[in-house]
Short mmCIF file of C-alpha atoms and ligand atoms in Angstrom, two decimals:
data_model
loop_
_atom_site.label_atom_id
_atom_site.label_comp_id
_atom_site.label_asym_id
_atom_site.label_seq_id
_atom_site.Cartn_x
_atom_site.Cartn_y
_atom_site.Cartn_z
CA MET A 1 25.03 16.73 38.90
CA LYS A 2 24.29 18.22 35.39
CA TYR A 3 21.80 16.97 32.72
CA VAL A 4 22.47 16.48 28.99
CA SER A 5 20.18 15.42 26.10
CA THR A 6 20.23 12.03 24.54
CA ARG A 7 20.65 13.51 21.23
CA GLY A 8 23.65 15.81 22.33
CA GLY A 9 22.20 19.16 21.52
CA MET A 10 21.57 20.85 25.07
CA THR A 11 24.14 22.67 27.17
CA PRO A 12 24.13 20.77 30.59
CA LEU A 13 21.61 22.01 33.12
CA GLN A 14 20.66 21.51 36.73
CA PHE A 15 17.76 19.30 38.18
CA SER A 16 15.67 22.43 38.77
CA ASP A 17 15.97 23.69 35.22
CA ILE A 18 15.02 20.38 33.55
CA LEU A 19 12.33 20.10 36.10
CA LEU A 20 10.29 22.64 34.34
CA GLU A 21 10.81 21.58 30.71
CA GLY A 22 9.50 18.80 28.59
CA LEU A 23 11.63 17.69 25.65
CA ALA A 24 15.20 19.00 25.32
CA PRO A 25 15.52 21.71 22.68
CA ASP A 26 16.96 19.09 20.14
CA GLY A 27 13.87 16.84 20.59
CA GLY A 28 15.94 14.52 22.77
CA LEU A 29 15.33 13.59 26.62
CA ALA A 30 17.38 14.71 29.69
CA VAL A 31 19.58 12.25 31.33
CA PRO A 32 22.29 12.61 34.17
CA GLU A 33 25.75 13.32 32.59
CA GLN A 34 26.80 10.51 34.74
CA LEU A 35 24.76 8.20 37.02
CA PRO A 36 25.41 8.23 40.70
CA GLN A 37 26.62 4.96 42.24
CA VAL A 38 25.38 3.55 45.48
CA SER A 39 27.74 1.25 47.23
CA ALA A 40 26.73 -1.97 49.22
CA GLU A 41 27.69 -0.12 52.45
CA THR A 42 25.49 2.91 51.75
CA LEU A 43 22.70 0.69 50.69
CA GLU A 44 22.77 -1.29 53.91
CA SER A 45 22.81 2.16 55.91
CA TRP A 46 19.55 2.77 54.35
CA ARG A 47 17.73 -0.42 55.60
CA GLY A 48 15.87 1.04 58.46
CA LEU A 49 14.67 4.25 56.77
CA PRO A 50 11.00 5.28 56.44
CA TYR A 51 9.98 5.66 52.85
CA ALA A 52 10.16 9.45 52.94
CA ASP A 53 13.66 9.51 54.07
CA LEU A 54 14.78 6.84 51.66
CA ALA A 55 13.18 9.11 49.08
CA TYR A 56 15.33 11.97 50.32
CA GLU A 57 18.62 9.88 50.08
CA VAL A 58 17.92 8.70 46.60
CA LEU A 59 16.78 11.99 45.22
CA SER A 60 19.46 14.01 46.74
CA LEU A 61 21.81 12.14 44.31
CA PHE A 62 19.67 13.66 41.43
CA ALA A 63 18.50 16.97 42.75
CA THR A 64 21.85 18.28 43.84
CA ASP A 65 20.73 21.88 43.35
CA ILE A 66 18.12 21.73 46.05
CA PRO A 67 19.34 22.35 49.59
CA ALA A 68 19.20 19.11 51.77
CA ASP A 69 16.80 20.49 54.31
CA ASP A 70 14.52 21.71 51.73
CA LEU A 71 14.40 18.60 49.74
CA ARG A 72 13.93 16.40 52.99
CA ARG A 73 10.88 18.63 53.75
CA LEU A 74 9.55 17.97 50.29
CA THR A 75 9.85 14.28 50.48
CA ARG A 76 8.40 14.12 53.87
CA ALA A 77 5.35 16.24 52.61
CA ALA A 78 4.92 13.96 49.60
CA TYR A 79 5.12 10.70 51.13
CA THR A 80 2.79 10.82 54.14
CA GLN A 81 0.60 8.23 55.51
CA GLU A 82 -2.73 10.24 55.04
CA THR A 83 -2.08 10.55 51.45
CA PHE A 84 -0.97 6.88 50.72
CA ASN A 85 -3.40 5.12 53.09
CA SER A 86 -0.41 2.98 54.18
CA GLU A 87 2.20 3.35 56.94
CA ASP A 88 4.78 1.76 54.61
CA ILE A 89 3.74 3.93 51.71
CA VAL A 90 4.72 0.98 49.62
CA PRO A 91 3.66 -2.30 51.11
CA LEU A 92 5.20 -5.62 50.15
CA ARG A 93 2.78 -8.57 50.09
CA PRO A 94 3.76 -12.24 49.39
CA LEU A 95 1.67 -14.04 46.70
CA ASP A 96 2.57 -17.70 45.76
CA GLY A 97 5.18 -19.16 43.66
CA GLY A 98 8.17 -16.96 44.63
CA LEU A 99 6.05 -13.86 43.70
CA SER A 100 5.32 -10.79 45.71
CA LEU A 101 3.47 -7.67 45.07
CA LEU A 102 5.10 -4.25 45.49
CA GLY A 103 2.22 -2.11 46.45
CA LEU A 104 2.64 1.10 44.50
CA SER A 105 -1.15 2.08 44.23
CA GLU A 106 -2.05 3.13 47.78
CA GLY A 107 -2.05 7.07 46.59
CA PRO A 108 -4.96 9.16 45.94
CA THR A 109 -5.61 7.93 42.39
CA LEU A 110 -5.04 4.32 43.11
CA ALA A 111 -2.31 3.72 40.58
CA PHE A 112 1.61 3.91 40.67
CA LYS A 113 1.91 7.36 38.91
CA ASP A 114 1.03 8.95 42.36
CA MET A 115 4.31 7.67 43.60
CA ALA A 116 6.28 10.24 41.34
CA MET A 117 3.56 12.79 40.95
CA GLN A 118 3.12 13.36 44.67
CA PHE A 119 6.90 14.36 44.74
CA LEU A 120 6.52 16.47 41.48
CA GLY A 121 3.80 18.50 42.96
CA GLN A 122 5.72 19.45 45.98
CA VAL A 123 8.96 20.20 44.06
CA PHE A 124 7.14 22.19 41.28
CA GLU A 125 5.48 24.53 43.77
CA TYR A 126 8.89 24.83 45.63
CA VAL A 127 10.87 25.69 42.50
CA LEU A 128 8.20 28.08 41.09
CA GLY A 129 8.11 29.75 44.35
CA LYS A 130 11.87 30.26 44.58
CA ARG A 131 11.86 31.64 41.04
CA GLY A 132 8.65 33.81 41.39
CA THR A 133 7.23 32.31 38.18
CA THR A 134 4.25 30.26 36.75
CA LEU A 135 3.89 27.23 34.76
CA ASN A 136 1.27 25.67 32.54
CA ILE A 137 1.33 21.96 32.44
CA VAL A 138 0.15 20.45 29.14
CA GLY A 139 -0.04 16.70 29.11
CA ALA A 140 -1.59 13.72 27.40
CA THR A 141 -2.78 10.72 29.43
CA SER A 142 -4.07 7.30 28.77
CA GLY A 143 -5.64 7.47 32.19
CA ASP A 144 -3.36 7.35 35.08
CA THR A 145 -0.71 9.87 34.43
CA GLY A 146 -3.45 12.52 34.10
CA SER A 147 -5.36 11.93 37.21
CA ALA A 148 -2.22 11.61 39.23
CA ALA A 149 -0.98 14.95 37.96
CA GLU A 150 -4.05 16.73 38.67
CA TYR A 151 -4.36 15.31 42.15
CA ALA A 152 -0.71 16.36 42.92
CA LEU A 153 -1.16 19.87 41.37
CA ARG A 154 -4.81 20.79 42.31
CA GLY A 155 -4.79 24.03 44.17
CA LYS A 156 -0.99 24.42 44.04
CA ARG A 157 0.08 27.93 43.50
CA GLY A 158 1.45 29.16 40.21
CA VAL A 159 0.50 25.98 38.11
CA ALA A 160 -2.49 25.18 35.93
CA VAL A 161 -2.75 21.77 34.34
CA PHE A 162 -4.16 21.18 30.83
CA MET A 163 -4.63 17.38 30.28
CA LEU A 164 -5.72 15.74 27.12
CA SER A 165 -7.24 12.32 27.35
CA PRO A 166 -8.55 10.07 24.58
CA HIS A 167 -12.28 10.56 24.48
CA GLY A 168 -14.13 7.40 25.50
CA ARG A 169 -11.05 5.20 25.97
CA MET A 170 -10.74 5.39 29.73
CA SER A 171 -12.63 3.33 32.36
CA ALA A 172 -15.76 4.95 33.96
CA PHE A 173 -13.66 5.18 37.17
CA GLN A 174 -10.72 6.91 35.53
CA ARG A 175 -13.04 9.45 33.95
CA ALA A 176 -14.70 10.14 37.19
CA GLN A 177 -11.58 10.67 38.93
CA MET A 178 -10.29 13.20 36.56
CA TYR A 179 -13.27 14.87 35.60
CA SER A 180 -14.73 15.28 38.87
CA LEU A 181 -11.99 17.78 40.10
CA GLN A 182 -13.49 21.33 40.26
CA ASP A 183 -10.27 23.16 40.99
CA GLU A 184 -9.95 26.33 38.97
CA ASN A 185 -6.41 25.42 38.14
CA ILE A 186 -7.36 21.89 36.41
CA HIS A 187 -8.51 21.74 32.86
CA ASN A 188 -9.68 18.45 31.36
CA ILE A 189 -9.73 18.07 27.52
CA ALA A 190 -11.12 14.85 26.11
CA VAL A 191 -10.16 14.61 22.37
CA ARG A 192 -11.75 12.41 19.82
CA GLY A 193 -8.73 10.16 19.14
CA VAL A 194 -6.11 7.75 20.77
CA PHE A 195 -3.47 8.36 23.23
CA ASP A 196 -0.91 8.58 20.69
CA GLU A 197 -2.71 11.36 18.74
CA ALA A 198 -3.04 13.34 21.92
CA GLN A 199 0.39 13.04 22.68
CA ASP A 200 1.26 14.42 19.15
CA ILE A 201 -0.66 17.54 20.05
CA VAL A 202 1.17 17.99 23.25
CA LYS A 203 4.42 17.50 21.47
CA ALA A 204 3.57 19.95 18.75
CA LEU A 205 2.87 22.58 21.19
CA ALA A 206 5.91 22.09 23.17
CA GLY A 207 7.88 22.13 19.77
CA ASP A 208 6.43 25.47 18.95
CA LEU A 209 9.12 27.55 20.97
CA ALA A 210 7.37 30.87 20.71
CA PHE A 211 4.26 29.50 22.20
CA LYS A 212 5.96 27.22 24.72
CA THR A 213 7.93 30.36 26.02
CA ARG A 214 4.99 32.68 25.93
CA TYR A 215 2.78 30.42 27.99
CA ARG A 216 5.62 28.77 30.05
CA LEU A 217 4.56 25.16 29.00
CA GLY A 218 5.76 22.31 31.13
CA ALA A 219 5.28 18.55 31.23
CA VAL A 220 4.41 16.04 33.75
CA ASN A 221 4.05 13.12 31.38
CA SER A 222 6.54 10.18 31.73
CA ILE A 223 9.48 12.04 30.03
CA ASN A 224 9.78 14.26 32.97
CA TRP A 225 13.10 13.25 34.59
CA ALA A 226 12.06 14.12 38.00
CA ARG A 227 9.31 11.29 37.77
CA ILE A 228 11.86 8.84 36.57
CA ALA A 229 14.17 9.69 39.56
CA ALA A 230 11.21 9.60 42.03
CA GLN A 231 10.46 6.03 40.73
CA VAL A 232 13.73 4.94 41.30
CA VAL A 233 13.17 5.12 44.97
CA TYR A 234 10.65 2.23 45.16
CA TYR A 235 13.07 -0.10 43.45
CA PHE A 236 15.55 0.61 46.35
CA HIS A 237 12.68 0.22 48.81
CA GLY A 238 11.61 -3.15 47.33
CA TRP A 239 14.96 -4.51 47.35
CA LEU A 240 15.56 -3.40 50.96
CA ARG A 241 12.30 -4.98 52.01
CA ALA A 242 12.80 -8.31 50.07
CA THR A 243 16.33 -9.02 51.10
CA GLY A 244 18.13 -9.65 54.31
CA LYS A 245 21.71 -8.73 53.59
CA ALA A 246 24.01 -7.03 51.14
CA GLY A 247 24.44 -8.57 47.60
CA GLU A 248 21.34 -10.68 47.47
CA GLU A 249 19.54 -10.48 44.19
CA VAL A 250 15.78 -9.48 43.42
CA SER A 251 14.03 -9.42 40.06
CA PHE A 252 11.23 -7.03 39.27
CA ALA A 253 8.48 -7.47 36.86
CA VAL A 254 6.93 -4.42 35.41
CA PRO A 255 3.72 -3.85 33.45
CA SER A 256 4.81 -1.40 30.83
CA GLY A 257 3.56 1.00 28.24
CA ASN A 258 5.58 4.16 27.98
CA PHE A 259 8.67 2.53 29.25
CA GLY A 260 8.81 5.03 32.34
CA ASN A 261 8.47 2.70 35.25
CA ILE A 262 10.82 0.14 34.06
CA LEU A 263 13.28 2.73 33.02
CA SER A 264 13.57 3.67 36.67
CA GLY A 265 14.34 0.05 37.46
CA HIS A 266 17.18 0.24 34.77
CA ILE A 267 18.48 3.35 36.43
CA ALA A 268 18.46 1.70 39.87
CA ARG A 269 20.29 -1.30 38.56
CA SER A 270 22.79 0.90 36.86
CA MET A 271 23.39 2.70 40.22
CA GLY A 272 24.47 -0.55 41.63
CA LEU A 273 21.29 -2.07 43.11
CA PRO A 274 21.48 -5.76 43.09
CA ILE A 275 18.69 -6.40 40.51
CA ARG A 276 18.87 -9.67 38.63
CA ARG A 277 16.20 -9.27 36.08
CA LEU A 278 13.92 -6.73 34.87
CA VAL A 279 10.85 -8.42 33.38
CA LEU A 280 9.06 -6.36 31.00
CA ALA A 281 5.39 -7.22 30.56
CA THR A 282 3.13 -5.71 27.84
CA ASN A 283 -0.52 -6.45 26.71
CA GLU A 284 -1.40 -7.14 23.03
CA ASN A 285 0.30 -3.79 22.24
CA ASN A 286 3.79 -5.46 22.31
CA VAL A 287 6.10 -3.09 20.68
CA LEU A 288 8.45 -3.28 23.51
CA GLU A 289 8.06 -7.10 24.16
CA GLU A 290 8.99 -7.28 20.55
CA PHE A 291 12.00 -5.21 20.74
CA PHE A 292 13.43 -7.19 23.71
CA ARG A 293 12.80 -10.42 21.78
CA THR A 294 14.05 -9.33 18.41
CA GLY A 295 16.08 -6.10 18.68
CA VAL A 296 13.77 -4.44 16.30
CA TYR A 297 11.82 -1.27 17.47
CA ARG A 298 8.73 -0.93 15.49
CA PRO A 299 5.93 1.36 16.84
CA ARG A 300 2.63 0.87 15.42
CA PRO A 301 0.28 3.50 13.87
CA ALA A 302 -2.79 4.62 15.73
CA GLU A 303 -5.09 2.31 13.85
CA GLN A 304 -2.92 -0.77 15.01
CA THR A 305 -3.04 0.33 18.74
CA TYR A 306 -5.58 -1.79 20.34
CA ALA A 307 -7.96 -0.74 23.18
CA THR A 308 -7.45 -3.56 25.76
CA SER A 309 -8.45 -4.37 29.09
CA SER A 310 -5.28 -3.02 30.52
CA PRO A 311 -5.60 0.47 28.97
CA SER A 312 -2.98 2.30 30.68
CA MET A 313 -0.62 0.10 28.60
CA ASP A 314 -2.23 0.92 25.17
CA ILE A 315 0.81 2.77 23.92
CA SER A 316 2.71 1.90 20.78
CA ARG A 317 5.35 4.55 21.03
CA ALA A 318 7.23 4.51 24.13
CA SER A 319 8.23 7.92 25.13
CA ASN A 320 11.01 7.05 27.54
CA PHE A 321 12.66 4.27 25.60
CA GLU A 322 15.10 6.68 24.03
CA ARG A 323 16.72 6.93 27.40
CA PHE A 324 17.33 3.12 27.55
CA VAL A 325 18.75 3.18 23.91
CA PHE A 326 21.07 6.02 24.81
CA ASP A 327 22.63 3.74 27.48
CA LEU A 328 22.43 0.62 24.97
CA VAL A 329 24.43 2.42 22.26
CA GLY A 330 27.21 3.44 24.84
CA ARG A 331 25.73 6.92 25.47
CA ASP A 332 26.39 7.79 21.84
CA ALA A 333 24.24 10.91 21.23
CA GLY A 334 24.93 10.88 17.55
CA ARG A 335 23.82 7.32 17.13
CA VAL A 336 20.52 8.12 19.04
CA LYS A 337 20.04 11.16 16.66
CA ALA A 338 20.60 9.03 13.70
CA LEU A 339 18.37 6.05 15.09
CA TRP A 340 15.38 8.56 15.68
CA GLU A 341 15.87 9.96 12.18
CA SER A 342 15.54 6.58 10.71
CA LEU A 343 12.56 5.86 12.86
CA ALA A 344 10.86 9.04 11.38
CA ARG A 345 12.01 7.95 7.80
CA ASP A 346 11.43 4.20 8.00
CA GLY A 347 8.93 3.67 10.90
CA SER A 348 11.45 1.40 12.79
CA PHE A 349 15.13 0.72 13.63
CA ASP A 350 17.17 -2.38 14.12
CA LEU A 351 19.45 -2.92 17.08
CA SER A 352 19.60 -6.74 16.81
CA ASP A 353 23.27 -6.62 16.80
CA LEU A 354 23.04 -5.59 20.52
CA LYS A 355 20.46 -8.18 21.48
CA PRO A 356 22.95 -10.37 23.30
CA GLN A 357 23.41 -7.63 25.83
CA PHE A 358 19.77 -6.98 26.58
CA GLU A 359 19.66 -9.92 29.26
CA THR A 360 23.33 -10.54 30.16
CA ARG A 361 24.33 -6.78 30.60
CA TYR A 362 20.91 -5.12 31.30
CA GLY A 363 18.95 -7.83 32.87
CA PHE A 364 16.07 -7.37 30.49
CA VAL A 365 13.66 -10.12 29.44
CA SER A 366 10.12 -9.78 28.02
CA GLY A 367 6.76 -11.12 27.63
CA ALA A 368 3.24 -10.24 26.57
CA SER A 369 -0.28 -11.20 27.91
CA SER A 370 -3.81 -11.40 26.19
CA HIS A 371 -7.22 -10.46 27.61
CA GLU A 372 -7.75 -14.14 28.34
CA ASP A 373 -4.46 -14.43 30.04
CA ARG A 374 -5.43 -11.34 32.41
CA LEU A 375 -8.78 -12.81 33.20
CA ALA A 376 -7.22 -16.23 34.02
CA THR A 377 -4.36 -14.69 36.08
CA ILE A 378 -6.81 -12.39 38.12
CA ARG A 379 -8.90 -15.62 38.80
CA SER A 380 -5.88 -17.83 39.74
CA VAL A 381 -4.25 -15.31 42.11
CA TYR A 382 -7.61 -14.70 43.76
CA ASP A 383 -8.21 -18.53 44.14
CA GLU A 384 -4.76 -19.24 45.44
CA THR A 385 -4.07 -16.32 47.75
CA GLY A 386 -7.41 -14.33 48.19
CA VAL A 387 -5.45 -11.29 46.90
CA LEU A 388 -7.38 -9.33 44.06
CA ILE A 389 -5.20 -7.76 41.46
CA ASP A 390 -6.11 -5.27 38.72
CA PRO A 391 -5.56 -6.12 34.87
CA HIS A 392 -2.23 -4.30 34.53
CA THR A 393 -0.80 -6.04 37.41
CA ALA A 394 -2.16 -9.28 36.08
CA ASP A 395 0.00 -8.63 32.88
CA GLY A 396 2.94 -8.34 35.19
CA VAL A 397 2.18 -11.65 37.22
CA LYS A 398 1.32 -13.64 34.11
CA VAL A 399 4.77 -12.66 32.40
CA ALA A 400 6.79 -12.78 35.81
CA ARG A 401 5.64 -16.61 36.39
CA ASP A 402 7.81 -17.67 33.36
CA PHE A 403 10.87 -15.83 34.80
CA VAL A 404 10.86 -16.91 38.34
CA GLU A 405 14.05 -18.48 39.70
CA PRO A 406 14.65 -20.35 42.82
CA GLY A 407 16.14 -18.22 45.59
CA VAL A 408 15.44 -15.00 43.73
CA PRO A 409 12.36 -13.02 44.88
CA MET A 410 10.30 -11.78 42.09
CA LEU A 411 8.53 -8.53 42.92
CA VAL A 412 5.57 -7.66 40.56
CA LEU A 413 4.98 -3.98 40.58
CA GLU A 414 1.33 -3.54 41.57
CA THR A 415 0.48 -0.57 39.20
CA ALA A 416 -3.12 -0.09 40.00
CA LEU A 417 -6.07 -1.16 42.47
CA PRO A 418 -8.59 -3.42 40.96
CA ALA A 419 -11.39 -1.06 41.70
CA LYS A 420 -10.16 1.22 39.21
CA PHE A 421 -10.74 -1.24 36.50
CA SER A 422 -13.88 -3.11 38.01
CA GLU A 423 -15.42 -3.93 34.52
CA THR A 424 -12.72 -6.48 33.86
CA ILE A 425 -12.68 -7.79 37.58
CA GLU A 426 -16.43 -8.54 37.07
CA GLU A 427 -15.65 -10.23 33.82
CA ALA A 428 -13.04 -12.45 35.49
CA LEU A 429 -14.79 -13.13 38.86
CA GLY A 430 -18.39 -12.45 38.22
CA ARG A 431 -18.49 -9.51 40.86
CA PRO A 432 -17.13 -6.06 40.84
CA ALA A 433 -14.18 -4.62 42.92
CA THR A 434 -15.22 -2.15 45.44
CA PRO A 435 -13.34 1.13 45.67
CA PRO A 436 -11.95 2.17 49.14
CA GLY A 437 -14.77 3.64 51.28
CA ASN A 438 -13.79 7.27 50.68
CA LEU A 439 -14.28 6.87 46.90
CA ALA A 440 -17.50 4.90 46.96
CA ASP A 441 -19.70 7.49 45.38
CA LEU A 442 -17.03 8.89 42.87
CA GLU A 443 -18.78 8.12 39.72
CA SER A 444 -21.93 10.07 40.79
CA LEU A 445 -20.04 13.50 41.26
CA PRO A 446 -20.62 16.23 38.67
CA GLN A 447 -17.87 16.10 35.99
CA ARG A 448 -16.07 19.10 34.40
CA VAL A 449 -14.47 18.27 30.79
CA GLU A 450 -14.12 20.00 27.35
CA ILE A 451 -14.57 17.52 24.48
CA MET A 452 -12.79 18.51 21.40
CA ASP A 453 -11.52 17.11 17.88
CA CYS A 454 -7.88 16.07 17.83
CA ASP A 455 -7.10 19.53 16.53
CA LEU A 456 -3.94 21.40 17.42
CA ALA A 457 -5.47 24.89 16.76
CA GLU A 458 -8.56 24.14 18.90
CA VAL A 459 -6.40 22.99 21.71
CA ARG A 460 -4.01 25.92 21.49
CA ARG A 461 -6.83 28.35 21.54
CA PHE A 462 -8.17 26.86 24.83
CA ILE A 463 -4.79 27.11 26.51
CA GLU A 464 -4.26 30.62 25.40
CA LEU A 465 -7.77 31.53 27.00
CA HIS A 466 -7.22 29.76 30.29
CA ALA A 467 -3.39 29.83 30.89
CA LYS A 468 -1.73 31.28 34.10
CA VAL A 469 0.38 34.23 32.97
C1 LIG B 501 1.11 4.12 33.46
C2 LIG B 501 0.77 2.66 33.89
C3 LIG B 501 1.52 1.61 33.44
C4 LIG B 501 2.56 1.71 32.37
O1 LIG B 501 3.69 2.42 32.86
P1 LIG B 501 4.79 3.09 31.84
O2 LIG B 501 5.69 3.78 32.74
O3 LIG B 501 4.14 3.91 30.96
O4 LIG B 501 5.58 1.89 31.21
C5 LIG B 501 0.93 0.32 33.78
N1 LIG B 501 -0.15 0.24 34.63
C6 LIG B 501 -0.62 1.11 35.10
C7 LIG B 501 -1.81 1.07 35.97
C8 LIG B 501 -0.47 2.62 34.68
O5 LIG B 501 -1.09 3.64 35.11
#
């Protein structure tokens, strides 16, 4: 399996090569030259597998340059009961009204980013060790990516992490989770700005080829293909747990921001997994909901990106969206390049001519929620089932309810545990959500963070001083 760029300007590379890169040299994103297909027969043969071995089966279709025994060792090291606090790794829990929760938040940072990141930590250390080299991860996070990356890479050999976060825009628990890490290879940088501005700095650094080469910059933000591939696994797992036999269809509802999680659902569906609908849920930052409703992609400027009670979805430019558009326009890299040029020029592009295909061909539907919707959904799910859900998952449940069909299980991806966003739980139910026992005193631990202006030169200097060389 080789990987090409969505904009056509990259010589085909192997999985291990794109693993250590951010954007492709032409500014595009790496995608498989051709998607692997999984037959109904193969799918049935995976039914009894534990999560780690299912992960091996799926990832071996993408990481064809890693020997089978090594890859199996990596997935078994990544997906353990100790790390995920759950024998199933990803438990499936029924709610009411045809909905179930697919529990992606049992990992160390209580959010779904751990699902991909724990594998990434293993495979990074493995590939760097093989190549005898080092890597400096530079990323931007609106909360969960950063902490998941830091927990996956803390103490790993040959890697340092420089994680930019928007100062004052994360929950107290999220801050405590990241900033309390004292490992020497983990660097937290809080910038005075919003997520997209922090992301711009990361893109500028990665776009400076001399700097990127000199300091061996790598990325773990959601454009990293290995993350997308690792997320494909839980769509297969969810389907296998929710169905009894070949061909049965399942729908998934996905709280979305950067379009990373749901892109993996699109990949799984394109590989032949019988997914009926992919229900995309946004909060008030509804760029993606608008696209699937109208066919117009119109990212908002920073000042129109609202701080909401589902903050990990407060994103107006969806980094991974380009990979879906690549498929949508028939994998025509020239057309993708032209679309992103018009995006830079006009601030939007219009694919409404393709809109009839969004649902019929790709299964996509969309909806948005408001703060009031989330509070009401948290309350109603709790009252009806006794299950406490976090505000992001509430976005998913709220939108999913509009698309439930008889006989088709609707799996809502649980993207975080409620304890991570206790302020909102308290607002909804009048009492806080308690963190799992081992994290009870997290917020009282000493924190380690650099606060800076959103300034490229300042961030660059800090990296030069602290990079692994
Ligand atoms: C990252 C995140 C999302 C959004 O996922 P994308 O892959 O960016 O679409 C939703 N909920 C939570 C809790 C997250 O951390």
